[in-house]
Amino acid sequence: MKRVINTKPLLVFGTADFADIVTNLIENSLKSEIAAYVLDDNYIEENSLKYNNKPIVRTSDVYRLYPPNEYDITIGFIGTKMFKVRAEKLQLFKNLGYDLPNLIHQTSVISTYQMGYGNIILENCVISYGTNFGNGNIMWPNSSINHHNIVGNYNNISPSVLTSGGVIIGNNCFLGNNSTYKNKVIVADYSFIGAGSYISKNTDKFGVYVPQRTVKLEGKTSFDFK
């Protein structure tokens, strides 16, 4: 996939931990400029009008002060309710005419057929040949989406997720740390997959899947093992 270098200054919606991660990606990996941060009006305090030494602008003012013909925007928060709020914000700014570029860390390897908009892909990720990748996904470090997968929209792909070939991931799914997916399984919309899970069969919409718990071995200490 050809990487498009962002030519417009970027706005970042959000001011918290994930906004800082996105800021680092933009400034240090992509070498792009952040113009301002954006928050909904009711989240702005009068004594807090700057973040990371950049201005904070209200959502109600952003179109007037930072018009979409001059600025792009990215969503710098993860979002609650299985990422429905994140999806709503992406759609809001898309409807206002803003471009939402894909932000891809320079260490990641992307060989996808096609990719939508508004994706954030962090360090050392792989998206292999023949995969279609939708909109608004977050892909955390060291995850690998294998060949001929289909990934929908607004998914959170946690660190070190691994899919086999031909996997279909729906929309608004949470894929937990180190979860693994057998070839050709379907992960239904709004699936919640816990850390360390192995998914060998199709999931159900809204289903929650977790592995058996790790237990402490009673009567043993770490010095009992060589």
C-alpha atoms as one frame of an Amber mdcrd trajectory, in Angstrom:
protein
   0.000   0.000   0.000   1.336   3.424  -0.926   1.676   5.656   2.115   0.229
   9.117   1.676   2.219  11.861   3.361  -0.141  14.237   5.140   0.251  17.761
   3.744  -2.250  19.646   5.932  -1.781  20.489   9.609  -3.712  18.088  11.815
  -6.319  18.610  14.488  -6.540  16.000  17.243  -9.915  15.365  18.874  -9.268
  14.489  22.523  -6.877  15.388  25.347  -5.901  12.309  27.345  -3.492   9.362
  27.253  -4.456   8.185  23.788  -4.232  11.741  22.445  -0.641  11.771  23.710
   0.080   8.499  21.906  -1.405   9.917  18.699   0.598  13.122  19.179   3.806
  11.124  19.444   2.909   9.187  16.289   2.158  12.367  14.336   5.131  14.414
  15.437   7.895  11.808  15.766   7.043   9.109  13.217   5.090  11.014  10.586
   6.890  14.345  11.102   3.618  16.252  10.702   2.285  19.313  12.502  -0.507
  19.463  15.068  -2.373  22.767  14.904  -4.809  22.328  17.801  -6.772  19.921
  19.962 -10.566  19.719  19.797 -13.027  18.977  22.603 -16.792  19.066  22.900
 -17.930  22.310  24.466 -18.984  20.790  27.788 -15.525  19.253  28.338 -13.627
  22.526  28.122 -12.770  24.381  31.320 -12.131  28.108  31.007  -8.766  27.808
  32.758  -7.612  24.970  30.473  -7.440  26.317  26.956  -4.147  24.679  25.972
  -2.876  21.111  25.735   0.691  20.129  24.860   1.303  23.830  24.252  -1.334
  23.886  21.520  -4.727  25.623  21.652  -7.887  23.744  22.572 -10.855  24.586
  20.359 -14.521  23.813  20.935 -16.269  21.448  18.551 -18.817  24.183  17.874
 -16.025  26.554  16.749 -13.725  24.194  14.879 -15.272  24.557  11.416 -15.017
  28.358  11.598 -11.527  28.558  13.110  -9.919  25.547  11.417 -11.823  24.900
   8.162 -11.567  21.493   6.445  -9.980  22.908   3.299  -6.956  23.866   5.416
  -6.851  21.188   8.142  -7.322  17.448   8.548  -8.447  15.798  11.782  -7.816
  12.570  13.666  -9.713  11.058  16.591  -7.408  10.932  19.593  -9.584   8.953
  21.961 -10.671   5.308  22.076 -14.300   5.742  23.086 -16.783   3.933  25.290
 -19.756   1.676  24.545 -17.783  -0.608  22.230 -16.397   2.369  20.321 -19.780
   3.757  19.282 -18.789   7.224  20.511 -15.576   7.054  18.473 -17.613   6.093
  15.401 -19.993   9.009  15.983 -17.118  11.518  16.113 -15.501  10.176  12.952
 -18.812  10.478  11.154 -19.421  13.969  12.542 -16.166  15.337  11.166 -16.517
  13.411   7.914 -19.903  15.055   7.409 -18.349  18.472   8.074 -15.967  17.856
   5.176 -12.756  16.994   7.027 -10.345  14.382   5.739  -9.384  11.778   8.346
  -6.029  10.388   7.182  -4.693   6.975   8.085  -1.855   7.445  10.586   0.605
   4.566  10.149   3.805   4.261  12.154   6.883   4.040   9.969   7.865   0.653
  11.459   4.639  -1.060  10.379   4.355  -3.164   7.216   1.164  -2.659   5.221
   0.387  -4.852   2.183  -3.400  -4.522   2.203  -5.619  -4.441  -0.889  -7.419
  -1.388   0.384  -7.798   0.712   3.492 -10.518   3.165   4.492  -9.966   6.338
   6.499  -9.283   7.351  10.071  -7.224   4.301  11.039  -4.413   4.592  13.593
  -1.731   1.916  13.289   1.053   1.941  15.853   4.540   0.400  16.025   5.567
  -2.876  14.370   2.173  -3.909  13.045   1.653  -6.102   9.973  -1.330  -6.116
   7.637  -0.643  -8.814   5.076  -1.411  -9.234   1.404  -5.012  -9.467   0.289
  -6.577  -7.909   3.377  -9.309  -5.259   3.247  -9.177  -2.816   6.151 -12.107
  -0.522   6.986 -12.443   2.820   8.797 -11.595   4.132  12.241  -9.718   1.113
  13.561  -6.998   1.298  16.202  -4.188  -1.234  15.846  -1.818  -1.385  18.791
   1.880  -2.378  18.640   3.080  -5.785  17.438  -0.266  -6.974  16.085  -0.472
  -8.999  12.870  -3.494  -9.261  10.582  -2.702 -12.066   8.177  -3.466 -12.630
   4.503  -6.915 -12.267   2.922  -8.596 -11.007   6.069 -11.524  -8.604   6.107
 -11.480  -6.042   8.923 -14.548  -3.838   9.373 -14.846  -0.490  11.131 -14.118
   0.945  14.592 -12.323  -2.076  16.022  -9.736  -1.996  18.809  -6.958  -4.455
  17.944  -4.880  -4.708  21.111  -1.119  -5.390  21.348   0.135  -8.690  19.885
  -3.152  -9.827  18.362  -2.570 -12.517  15.707  -5.037 -13.638  13.037  -4.593
 -16.515  10.608  -5.643 -16.338   6.960  -9.178 -15.660   5.799 -10.440 -14.223
   9.093 -13.384 -11.807   9.020 -13.590  -9.216  11.803 -16.834  -7.264  11.938
 -17.448  -3.805  13.382 -16.937  -2.350  16.878 -15.044  -5.355  18.215 -12.516
  -5.444  21.055  -9.685  -7.896  20.406  -7.728  -8.317  23.636  -3.962  -8.549
  24.141  -2.357 -11.689  22.699  -5.650 -13.089  21.407  -5.288 -15.482  18.445
  -7.757 -16.315  15.670  -7.939 -19.574  13.705  -8.100 -19.354   9.930 -11.472
 -18.467   8.388 -13.293 -17.676  11.628 -15.809 -14.830  11.707 -15.670 -12.378
  14.605 -19.185 -10.931  14.730 -19.988  -7.249  15.347 -19.511  -6.027  18.931
 -17.608  -9.139  20.016 -15.471  -8.690  23.131 -12.466 -11.003  23.105 -10.495
 -11.142  26.345  -6.706 -11.149  26.608  -5.071 -14.468  25.763  -8.144 -15.989
  24.113  -7.922 -18.470  21.245 -10.879 -18.098  18.893 -11.362 -21.289  16.857
 -15.058 -20.890  15.993 -17.277 -18.036  14.832 -18.346 -15.668  17.590 -21.837
 -14.354  18.297 -22.815 -10.709  18.005 -22.317  -8.986  21.378 -20.597 -12.133
  22.692 -17.917 -12.013  25.407 -15.090 -14.546  25.202 -12.412 -15.024  27.858
  -9.905 -17.831  28.556  -9.835 -19.802  31.776  -8.263 -17.862  34.611  -4.635
 -18.094  35.625  -4.424 -19.638  39.115  -1.776 -19.563  41.805  -0.225 -22.937
  42.639  -0.668 -23.360  46.362   2.206 -24.890  48.298   4.763 -23.872  45.671
   7.269 -21.039  45.472   9.218 -19.807  42.487  12.360 -21.475  43.917  10.729
 -24.920  43.436  11.195 -24.625  39.676  14.487 -24.878  37.815
